[in-house]
Tab-separated table of C-alpha atoms in Angstrom:
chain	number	residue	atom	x	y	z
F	1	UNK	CA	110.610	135.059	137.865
F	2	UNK	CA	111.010	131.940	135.509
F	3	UNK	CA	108.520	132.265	132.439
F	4	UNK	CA	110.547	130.121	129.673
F	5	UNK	CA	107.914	127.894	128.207
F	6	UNK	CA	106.324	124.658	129.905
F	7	UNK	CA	107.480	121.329	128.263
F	8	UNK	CA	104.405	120.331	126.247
F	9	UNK	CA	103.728	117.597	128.467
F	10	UNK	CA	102.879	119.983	130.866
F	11	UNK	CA	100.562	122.606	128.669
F	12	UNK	CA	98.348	120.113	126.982
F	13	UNK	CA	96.684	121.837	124.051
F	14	UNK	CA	92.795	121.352	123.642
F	15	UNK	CA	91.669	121.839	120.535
F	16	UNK	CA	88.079	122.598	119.671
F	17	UNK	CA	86.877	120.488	117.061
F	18	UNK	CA	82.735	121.123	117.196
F	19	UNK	CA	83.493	124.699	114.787
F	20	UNK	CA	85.542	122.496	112.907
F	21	UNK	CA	82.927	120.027	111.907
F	22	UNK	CA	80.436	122.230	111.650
F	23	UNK	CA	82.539	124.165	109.511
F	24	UNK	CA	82.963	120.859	107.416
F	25	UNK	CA	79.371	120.791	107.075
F	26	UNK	CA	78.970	124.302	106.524
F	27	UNK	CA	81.303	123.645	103.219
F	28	UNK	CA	79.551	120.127	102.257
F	29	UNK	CA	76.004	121.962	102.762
F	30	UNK	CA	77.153	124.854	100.496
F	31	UNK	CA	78.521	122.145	97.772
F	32	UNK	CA	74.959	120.318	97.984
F	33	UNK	CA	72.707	123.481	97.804
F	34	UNK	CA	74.797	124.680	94.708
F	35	UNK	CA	74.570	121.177	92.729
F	36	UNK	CA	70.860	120.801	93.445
F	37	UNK	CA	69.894	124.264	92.154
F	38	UNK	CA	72.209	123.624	89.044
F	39	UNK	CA	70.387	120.184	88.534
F	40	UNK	CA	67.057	121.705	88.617
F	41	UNK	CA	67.862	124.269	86.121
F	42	UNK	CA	68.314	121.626	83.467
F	43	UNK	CA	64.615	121.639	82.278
F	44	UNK	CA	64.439	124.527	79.639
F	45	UNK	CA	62.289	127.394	81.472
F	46	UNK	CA	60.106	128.696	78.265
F	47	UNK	CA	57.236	131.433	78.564
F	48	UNK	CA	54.855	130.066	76.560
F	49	UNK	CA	55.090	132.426	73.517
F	50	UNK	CA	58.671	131.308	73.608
F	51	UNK	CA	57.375	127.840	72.812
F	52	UNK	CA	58.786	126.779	69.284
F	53	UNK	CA	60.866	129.893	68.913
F	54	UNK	CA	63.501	130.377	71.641
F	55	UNK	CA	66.471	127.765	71.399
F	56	UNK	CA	65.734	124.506	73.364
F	57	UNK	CA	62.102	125.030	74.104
F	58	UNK	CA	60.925	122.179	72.061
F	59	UNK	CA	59.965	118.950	71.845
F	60	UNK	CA	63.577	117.633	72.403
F	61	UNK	CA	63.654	118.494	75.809
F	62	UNK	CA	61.908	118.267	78.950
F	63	UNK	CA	60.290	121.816	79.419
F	64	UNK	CA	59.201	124.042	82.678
F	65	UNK	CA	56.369	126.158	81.034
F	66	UNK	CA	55.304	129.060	82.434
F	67	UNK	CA	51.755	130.946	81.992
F	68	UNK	CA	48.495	132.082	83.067
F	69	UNK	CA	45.550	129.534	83.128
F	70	UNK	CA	43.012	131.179	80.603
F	71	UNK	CA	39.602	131.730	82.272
F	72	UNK	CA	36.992	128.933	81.303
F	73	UNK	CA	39.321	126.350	80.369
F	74	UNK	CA	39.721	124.210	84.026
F	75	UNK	CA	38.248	120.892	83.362
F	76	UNK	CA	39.043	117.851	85.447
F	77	UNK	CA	37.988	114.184	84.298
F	78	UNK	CA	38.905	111.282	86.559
F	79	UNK	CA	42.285	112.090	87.776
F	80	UNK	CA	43.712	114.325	85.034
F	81	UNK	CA	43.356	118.062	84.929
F	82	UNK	CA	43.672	120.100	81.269
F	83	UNK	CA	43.646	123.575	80.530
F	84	UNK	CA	45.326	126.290	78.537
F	85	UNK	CA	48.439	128.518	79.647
F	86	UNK	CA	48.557	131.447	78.117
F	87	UNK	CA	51.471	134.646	77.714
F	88	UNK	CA	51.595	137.360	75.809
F	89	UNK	CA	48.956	136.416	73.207
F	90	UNK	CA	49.693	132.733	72.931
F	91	UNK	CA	48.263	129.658	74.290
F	92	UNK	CA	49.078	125.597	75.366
F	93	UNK	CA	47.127	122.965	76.421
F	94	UNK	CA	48.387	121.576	78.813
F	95	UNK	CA	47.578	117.890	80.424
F	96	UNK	CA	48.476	116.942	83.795
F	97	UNK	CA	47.937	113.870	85.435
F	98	UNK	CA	46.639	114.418	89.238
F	99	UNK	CA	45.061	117.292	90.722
F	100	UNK	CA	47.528	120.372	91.223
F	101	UNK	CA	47.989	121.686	95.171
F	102	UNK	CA	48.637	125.011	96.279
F	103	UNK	CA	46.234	127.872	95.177
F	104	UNK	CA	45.817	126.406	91.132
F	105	UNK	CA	42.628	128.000	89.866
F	106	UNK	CA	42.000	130.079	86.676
F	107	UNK	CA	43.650	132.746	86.017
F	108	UNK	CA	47.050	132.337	88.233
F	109	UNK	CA	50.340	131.791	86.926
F	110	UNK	CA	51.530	128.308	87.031
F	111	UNK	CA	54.483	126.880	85.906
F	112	UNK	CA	54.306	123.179	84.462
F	113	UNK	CA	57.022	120.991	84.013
F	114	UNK	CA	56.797	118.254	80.892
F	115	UNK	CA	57.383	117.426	77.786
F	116	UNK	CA	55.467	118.743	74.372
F	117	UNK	CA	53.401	115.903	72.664
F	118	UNK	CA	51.547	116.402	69.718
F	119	UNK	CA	51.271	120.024	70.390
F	120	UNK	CA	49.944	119.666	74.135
F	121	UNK	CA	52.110	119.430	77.048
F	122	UNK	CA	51.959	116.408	78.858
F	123	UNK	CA	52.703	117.655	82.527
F	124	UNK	CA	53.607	115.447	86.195
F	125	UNK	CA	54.451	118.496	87.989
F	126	UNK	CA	52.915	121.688	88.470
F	127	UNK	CA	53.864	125.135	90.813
F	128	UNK	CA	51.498	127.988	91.291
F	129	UNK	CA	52.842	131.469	91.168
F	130	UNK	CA	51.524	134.326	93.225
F	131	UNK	CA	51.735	137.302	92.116
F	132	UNK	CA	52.835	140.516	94.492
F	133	UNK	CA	49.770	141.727	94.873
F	134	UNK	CA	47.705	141.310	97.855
F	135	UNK	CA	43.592	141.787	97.875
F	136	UNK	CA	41.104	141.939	100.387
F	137	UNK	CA	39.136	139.148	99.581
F	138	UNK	CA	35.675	140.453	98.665
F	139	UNK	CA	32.519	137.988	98.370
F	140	UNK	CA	30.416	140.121	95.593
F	141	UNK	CA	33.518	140.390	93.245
F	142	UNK	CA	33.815	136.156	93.608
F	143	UNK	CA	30.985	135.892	92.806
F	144	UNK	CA	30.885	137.840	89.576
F	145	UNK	CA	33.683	136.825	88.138
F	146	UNK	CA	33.566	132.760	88.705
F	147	UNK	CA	37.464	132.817	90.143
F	148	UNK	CA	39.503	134.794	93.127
F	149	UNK	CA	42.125	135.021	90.913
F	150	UNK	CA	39.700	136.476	88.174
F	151	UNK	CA	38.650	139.238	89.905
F	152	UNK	CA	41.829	140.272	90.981
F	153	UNK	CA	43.031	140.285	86.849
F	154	UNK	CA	39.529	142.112	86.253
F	155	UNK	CA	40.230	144.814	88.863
V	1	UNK	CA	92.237	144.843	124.502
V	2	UNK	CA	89.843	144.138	127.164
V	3	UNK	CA	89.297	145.814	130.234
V	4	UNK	CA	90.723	144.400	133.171
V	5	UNK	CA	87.899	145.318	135.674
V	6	UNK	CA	85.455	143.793	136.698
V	7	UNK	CA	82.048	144.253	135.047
V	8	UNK	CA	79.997	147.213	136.170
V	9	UNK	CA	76.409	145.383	135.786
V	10	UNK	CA	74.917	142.455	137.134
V	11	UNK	CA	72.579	141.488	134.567
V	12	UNK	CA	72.165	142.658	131.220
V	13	UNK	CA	69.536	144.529	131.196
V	14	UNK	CA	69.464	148.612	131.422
V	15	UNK	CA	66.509	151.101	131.452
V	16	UNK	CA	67.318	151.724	127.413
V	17	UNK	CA	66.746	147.885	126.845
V	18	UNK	CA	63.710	147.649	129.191
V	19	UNK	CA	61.504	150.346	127.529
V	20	UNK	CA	62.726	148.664	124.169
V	21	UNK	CA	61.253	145.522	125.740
V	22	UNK	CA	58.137	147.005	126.764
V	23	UNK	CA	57.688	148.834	123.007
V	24	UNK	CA	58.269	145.527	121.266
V	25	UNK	CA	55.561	143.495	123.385
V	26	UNK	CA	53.207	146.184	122.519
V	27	UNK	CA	54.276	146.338	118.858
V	28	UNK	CA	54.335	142.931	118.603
V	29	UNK	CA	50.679	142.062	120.427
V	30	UNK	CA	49.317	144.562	117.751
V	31	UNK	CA	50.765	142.976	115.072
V	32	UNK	CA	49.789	139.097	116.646
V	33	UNK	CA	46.013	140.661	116.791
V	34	UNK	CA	45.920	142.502	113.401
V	35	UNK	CA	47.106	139.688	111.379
V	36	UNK	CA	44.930	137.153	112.555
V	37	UNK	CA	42.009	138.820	113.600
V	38	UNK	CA	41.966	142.284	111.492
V	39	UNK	CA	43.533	141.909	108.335
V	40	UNK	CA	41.544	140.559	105.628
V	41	UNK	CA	42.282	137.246	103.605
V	42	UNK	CA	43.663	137.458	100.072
V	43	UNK	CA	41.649	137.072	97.566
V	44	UNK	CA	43.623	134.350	95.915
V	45	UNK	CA	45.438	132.758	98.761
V	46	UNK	CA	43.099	132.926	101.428
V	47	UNK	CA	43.924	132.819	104.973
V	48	UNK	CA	47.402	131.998	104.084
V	49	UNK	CA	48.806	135.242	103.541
V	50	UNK	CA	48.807	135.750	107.250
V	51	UNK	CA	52.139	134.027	106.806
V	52	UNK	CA	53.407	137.306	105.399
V	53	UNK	CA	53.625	139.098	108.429
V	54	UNK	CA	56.379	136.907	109.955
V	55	UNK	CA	58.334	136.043	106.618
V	56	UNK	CA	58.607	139.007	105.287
V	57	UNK	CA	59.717	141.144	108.560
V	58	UNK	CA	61.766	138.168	109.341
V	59	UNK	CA	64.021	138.445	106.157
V	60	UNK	CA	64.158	141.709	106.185
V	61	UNK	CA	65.297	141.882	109.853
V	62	UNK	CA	68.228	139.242	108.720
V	63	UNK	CA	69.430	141.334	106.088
V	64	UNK	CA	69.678	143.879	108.472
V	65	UNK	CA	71.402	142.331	111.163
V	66	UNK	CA	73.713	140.678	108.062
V	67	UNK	CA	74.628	144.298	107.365
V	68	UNK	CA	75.102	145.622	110.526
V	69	UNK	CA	77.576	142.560	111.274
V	70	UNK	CA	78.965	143.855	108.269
V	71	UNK	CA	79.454	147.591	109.431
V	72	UNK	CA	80.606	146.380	112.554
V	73	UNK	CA	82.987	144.147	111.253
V	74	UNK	CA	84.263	147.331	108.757
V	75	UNK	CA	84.343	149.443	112.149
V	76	UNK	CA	86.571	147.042	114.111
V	77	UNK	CA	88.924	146.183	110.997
V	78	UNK	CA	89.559	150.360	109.576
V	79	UNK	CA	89.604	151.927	112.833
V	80	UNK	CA	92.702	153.097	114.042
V	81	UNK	CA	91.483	151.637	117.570
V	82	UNK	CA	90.333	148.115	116.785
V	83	UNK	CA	87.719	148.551	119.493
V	84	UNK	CA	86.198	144.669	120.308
V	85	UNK	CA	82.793	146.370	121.293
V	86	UNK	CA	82.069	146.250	117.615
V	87	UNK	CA	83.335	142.847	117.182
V	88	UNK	CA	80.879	141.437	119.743
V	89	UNK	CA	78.094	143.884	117.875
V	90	UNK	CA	79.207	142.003	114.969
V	91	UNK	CA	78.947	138.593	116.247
V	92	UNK	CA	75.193	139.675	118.442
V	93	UNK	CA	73.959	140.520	115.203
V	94	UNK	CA	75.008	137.745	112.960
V	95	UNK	CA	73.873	135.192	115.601
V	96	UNK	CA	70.116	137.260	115.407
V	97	UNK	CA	70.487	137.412	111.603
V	98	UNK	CA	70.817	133.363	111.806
V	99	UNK	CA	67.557	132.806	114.180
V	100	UNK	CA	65.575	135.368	111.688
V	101	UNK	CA	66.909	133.389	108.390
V	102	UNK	CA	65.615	130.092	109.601
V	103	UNK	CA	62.264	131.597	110.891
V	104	UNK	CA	62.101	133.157	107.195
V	105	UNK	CA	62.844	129.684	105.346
V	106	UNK	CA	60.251	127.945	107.652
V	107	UNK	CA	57.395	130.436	107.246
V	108	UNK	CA	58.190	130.353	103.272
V	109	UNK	CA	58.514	126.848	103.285
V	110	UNK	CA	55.314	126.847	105.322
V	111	UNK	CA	53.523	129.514	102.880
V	112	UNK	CA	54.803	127.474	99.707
V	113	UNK	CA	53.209	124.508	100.608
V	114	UNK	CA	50.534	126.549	100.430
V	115	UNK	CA	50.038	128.977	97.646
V	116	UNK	CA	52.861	127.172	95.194
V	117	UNK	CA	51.960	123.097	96.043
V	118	UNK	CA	55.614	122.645	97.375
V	119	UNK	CA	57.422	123.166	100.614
V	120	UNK	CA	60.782	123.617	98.659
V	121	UNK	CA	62.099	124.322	95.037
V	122	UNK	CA	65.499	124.913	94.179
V	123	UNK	CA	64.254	128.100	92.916
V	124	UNK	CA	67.002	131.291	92.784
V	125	UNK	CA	65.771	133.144	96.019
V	126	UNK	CA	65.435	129.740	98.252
V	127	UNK	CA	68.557	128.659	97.038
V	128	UNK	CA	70.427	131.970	97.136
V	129	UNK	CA	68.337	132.232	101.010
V	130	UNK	CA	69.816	129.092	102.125
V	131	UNK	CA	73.694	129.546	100.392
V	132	UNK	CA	73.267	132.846	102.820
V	133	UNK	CA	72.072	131.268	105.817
V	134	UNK	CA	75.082	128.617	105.524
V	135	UNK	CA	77.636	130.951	104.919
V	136	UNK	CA	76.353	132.750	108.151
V	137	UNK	CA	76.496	129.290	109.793
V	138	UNK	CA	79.970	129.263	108.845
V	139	UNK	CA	80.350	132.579	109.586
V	140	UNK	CA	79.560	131.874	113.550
V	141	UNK	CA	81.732	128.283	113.400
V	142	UNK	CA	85.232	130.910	112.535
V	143	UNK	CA	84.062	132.701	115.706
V	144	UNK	CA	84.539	129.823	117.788
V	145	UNK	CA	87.852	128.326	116.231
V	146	UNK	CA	90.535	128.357	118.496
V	147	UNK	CA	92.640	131.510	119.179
V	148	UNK	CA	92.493	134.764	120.929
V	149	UNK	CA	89.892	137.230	121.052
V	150	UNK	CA	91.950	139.578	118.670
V	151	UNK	CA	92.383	136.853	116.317
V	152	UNK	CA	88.286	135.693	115.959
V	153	UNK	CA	87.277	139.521	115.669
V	154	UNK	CA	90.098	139.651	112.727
V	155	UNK	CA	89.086	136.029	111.038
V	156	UNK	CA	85.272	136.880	111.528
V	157	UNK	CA	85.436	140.888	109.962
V	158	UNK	CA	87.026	139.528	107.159
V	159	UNK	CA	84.374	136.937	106.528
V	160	UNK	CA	81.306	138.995	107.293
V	161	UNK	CA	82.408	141.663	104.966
V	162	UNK	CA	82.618	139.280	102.278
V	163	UNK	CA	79.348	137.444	103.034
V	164	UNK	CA	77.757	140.558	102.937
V	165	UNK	CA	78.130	140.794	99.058
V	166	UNK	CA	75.622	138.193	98.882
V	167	UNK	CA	72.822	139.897	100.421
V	168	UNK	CA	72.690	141.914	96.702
V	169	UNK	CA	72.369	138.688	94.825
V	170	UNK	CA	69.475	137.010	97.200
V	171	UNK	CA	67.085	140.442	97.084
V	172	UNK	CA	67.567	140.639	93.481
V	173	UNK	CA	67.640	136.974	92.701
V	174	UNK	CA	63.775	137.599	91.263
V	175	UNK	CA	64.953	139.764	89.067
V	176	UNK	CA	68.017	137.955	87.668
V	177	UNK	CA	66.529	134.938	87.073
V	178	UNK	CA	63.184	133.142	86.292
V	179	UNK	CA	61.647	132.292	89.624
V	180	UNK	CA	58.636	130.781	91.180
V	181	UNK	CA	59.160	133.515	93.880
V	182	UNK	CA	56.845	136.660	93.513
V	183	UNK	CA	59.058	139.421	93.006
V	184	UNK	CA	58.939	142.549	95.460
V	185	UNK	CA	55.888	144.422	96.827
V	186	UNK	CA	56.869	147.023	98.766
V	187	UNK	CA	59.895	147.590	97.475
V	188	UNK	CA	58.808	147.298	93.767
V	189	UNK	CA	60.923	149.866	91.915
V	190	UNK	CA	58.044	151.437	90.409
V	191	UNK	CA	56.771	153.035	93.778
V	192	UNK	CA	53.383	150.847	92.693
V	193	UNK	CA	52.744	149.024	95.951
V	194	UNK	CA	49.577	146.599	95.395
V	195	UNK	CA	48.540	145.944	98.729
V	196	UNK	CA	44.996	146.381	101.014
V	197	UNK	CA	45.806	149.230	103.125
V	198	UNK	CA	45.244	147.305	106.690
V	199	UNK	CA	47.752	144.177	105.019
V	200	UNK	CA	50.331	147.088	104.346
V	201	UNK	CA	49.772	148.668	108.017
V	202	UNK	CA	50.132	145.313	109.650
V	203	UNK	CA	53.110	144.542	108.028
V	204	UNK	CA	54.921	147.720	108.531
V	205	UNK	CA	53.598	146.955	111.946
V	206	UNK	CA	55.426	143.803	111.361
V	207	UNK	CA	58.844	145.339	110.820
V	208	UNK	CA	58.738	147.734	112.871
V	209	UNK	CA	58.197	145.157	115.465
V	210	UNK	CA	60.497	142.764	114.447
V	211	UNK	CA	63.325	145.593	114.209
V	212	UNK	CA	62.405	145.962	118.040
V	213	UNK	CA	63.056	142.112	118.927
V	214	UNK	CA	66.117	142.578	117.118
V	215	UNK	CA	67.829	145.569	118.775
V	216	UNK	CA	66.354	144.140	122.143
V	217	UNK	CA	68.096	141.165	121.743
V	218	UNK	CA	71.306	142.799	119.975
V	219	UNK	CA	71.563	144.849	123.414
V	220	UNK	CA	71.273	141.673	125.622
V	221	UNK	CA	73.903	139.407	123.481
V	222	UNK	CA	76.679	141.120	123.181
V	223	UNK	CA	76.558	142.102	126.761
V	224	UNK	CA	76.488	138.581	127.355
V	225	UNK	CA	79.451	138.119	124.675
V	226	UNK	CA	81.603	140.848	126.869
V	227	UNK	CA	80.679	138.728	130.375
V	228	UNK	CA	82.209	135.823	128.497
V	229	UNK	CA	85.420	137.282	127.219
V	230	UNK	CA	85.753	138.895	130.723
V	231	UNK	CA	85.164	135.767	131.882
V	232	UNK	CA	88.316	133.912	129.244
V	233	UNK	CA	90.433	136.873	130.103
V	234	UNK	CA	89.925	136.488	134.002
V	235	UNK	CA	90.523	132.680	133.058
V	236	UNK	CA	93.952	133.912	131.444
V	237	UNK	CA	94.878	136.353	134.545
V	238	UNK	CA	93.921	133.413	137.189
V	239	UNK	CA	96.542	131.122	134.795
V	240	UNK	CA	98.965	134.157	134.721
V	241	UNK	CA	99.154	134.391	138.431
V	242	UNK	CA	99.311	130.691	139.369
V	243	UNK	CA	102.509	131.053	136.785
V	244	UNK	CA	103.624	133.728	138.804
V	245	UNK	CA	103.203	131.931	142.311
V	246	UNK	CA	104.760	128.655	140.833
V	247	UNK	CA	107.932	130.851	140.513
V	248	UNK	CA	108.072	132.392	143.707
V	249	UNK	CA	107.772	128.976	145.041
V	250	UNK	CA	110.337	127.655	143.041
């Protein structure tokens, strides 16, 4: 029996090229996902007790500030929102221009991206923390304590 | 090496895999029920949290399959008999792990729209969620590169034990870094779980039924993955034979 190799003519190779693209993509997708997370880390993230006292969270640089909106300090006019963050004993006023989406309300953890002016951060972006704790909603509590997120800090 | 006969089943499906199938539509009916009839809303995000009892199982099941590609993969590389059975266990499992990643980054994209404002942030865990879910994308590409069936289980085992590493770095990306992600719940190292009691039944529920989807379908695919290598190797005999007969002729 004759099994010396076929000329090549005769054994055409078929090479699969759909892994290797995707493969290629799989390698451009990995370079893309790393750059944008290293962008977004260039804002400073400060607590804001660290405000002032931790290297680079000052007024030089654009800031992601994160706290708890103190109870009784919500106030919207026209299209801006204020309030004050507050962590570990210290406080920030905060200004931010629109109305803030997810579950903002008193009492949650935000985390607002601005610069300091004059004291006060001046805010265009704003992300609502959750905490890990999950609550039965219950209408009596609510109703006590002004806020859902309230009555879940008041127990 | 393969086995030259001929398959001994004509579908896929046993009586192991069938009462797993009838467990996880029972599981999984409670749990459809429970979360959006039973289960209370949060107290700060509302009906939302209902998301919770798809994300969370869903990750967790994709961890798991990640790591039993992994131990698989470590089975078919250090045994003495590199047995392909655990290759195509590998491979079953890292295509489930896929389908449960994306399902995870949907629902969180879904329940960050939500609770945070935002359907994405290049936060640590979403970005450490998604490096994982391309690597595994990558992961199943290798399996399908040209070669023989020796030489994907060998390419693939290498890769999945390395990808596995990363699993570490995504669970405990909330605790490296400063992220808008809540850190964990159940699994919070002080043993202090804050949860309603019917939210934490629904979602063990959750996993429990999600684990059975995944061995269900575990069972199914890499039966299917055998049919198709019997199928390449038949493919390869057929070719053999023709040789064989071209000879004679000759």
């Amino acid at each position: 029996m004759d099994l010396t190799p076929r000329p090549e003519s005769q054994a055409p190779k078929r090479r699969r090229w759909m892994p290797i693209i995707i493969l290629s993509l799989v390698g451009v997708g990995g370079v893309v996902i790393v750059t944008q997370f290293l962008s977004s880390a260039i804002d400073y993230y400060c607590n804001v007790d660290e405000i002032g006292v931790r290297s680079g969270c000052d007024t030089a640089n654009r800031l992601r500030v994160q706290g708890t909106v103190e109870q009784g300090s919500l106030a919207k006019l026209n299209n801006t929102t204020n309030f004050t963050l507050v962590f570990n004993g210290k406080s920030l006023d905060v200004k931010y221009s629109g109305d803030p989406g997810g579950v903002f309300q008193e009492c949650v953890s935000v985390v607002a991206h601005g610069r300091l002016v004059n004291g006060k951060l001046e805010s265009n972006r704003i992300e609502v923390k959750h905490s890990n704790e999950y609550e039965a909603k219950n209408k009596d509590r609510l109703e006590k304590s002004g806020s859902a997120a309230c009555s879940q800090v008041q127990g | 090496m393969l086995s030259q006969s001929a398959p001994k089943f004509s579908s896929t499906g046993t009586q192991a895999t069938r009462i797993v199938g009838v467990l996880t539509i029972v599981v999984m009916t409670w749990v459809v029920i429970s979360g959006l009839v039973f289960t209370p809303a949060d107290v700060v995000q509302g009906e939302s949290v209902r998301i919770m009892y798809v994300h969370v199982p869903s990750a967790w099941i994709a961890y798991l399959a990640f790591i039993v590609t992994a131990i698989a993969s470590a089975f078919y590389i250090f045994a003495k008999r590199h047995s392909l059975g655990f290759d195509r266990v590998a491979g079953a499992s890292a295509e489930v792990g896929v389908m449960f990643m994306v399902i995870t980054l949907v629902t969180g994209s879904l329940w960050g729209r939500l609770t945070w404002g935002e359907f994405w942030q290049w936060d640590p865990r979403l970005t450490t969620t998604a490096f994982l879910l391309v690597t595994y994308i990558g992961y199943l590409a290798v399996r399908r590169l040209d070669g023989s069936i020796e030489q994907r289980a060998r390419r693939s085992a290498v890769i999945a034990l390395l990808a596995v590493l990363e699993i570490p770095l995504v669970h405990f990306s909330v605790v490296f870094w400063r992220s808008l992600h809540q850190r964990a719940t159940i699994l919070d190292p002080n043993g202090d779980v804050k949860m309603d009691g019917l939210m934490l039944f629904t979602l063990f529920s959750g996993v429990v039924g999600f684990t059975l989807v995944f061995v269900w379908l575990i069972l199914h695919r890499q039966r299917t993955m055998l049919l198709s290598d019997l199928a390449n190797q038949s493919g390869l005999d057929a070719a053999i034979l023709a040789r064989q007969n071209e000879s004679v002729s000759n």
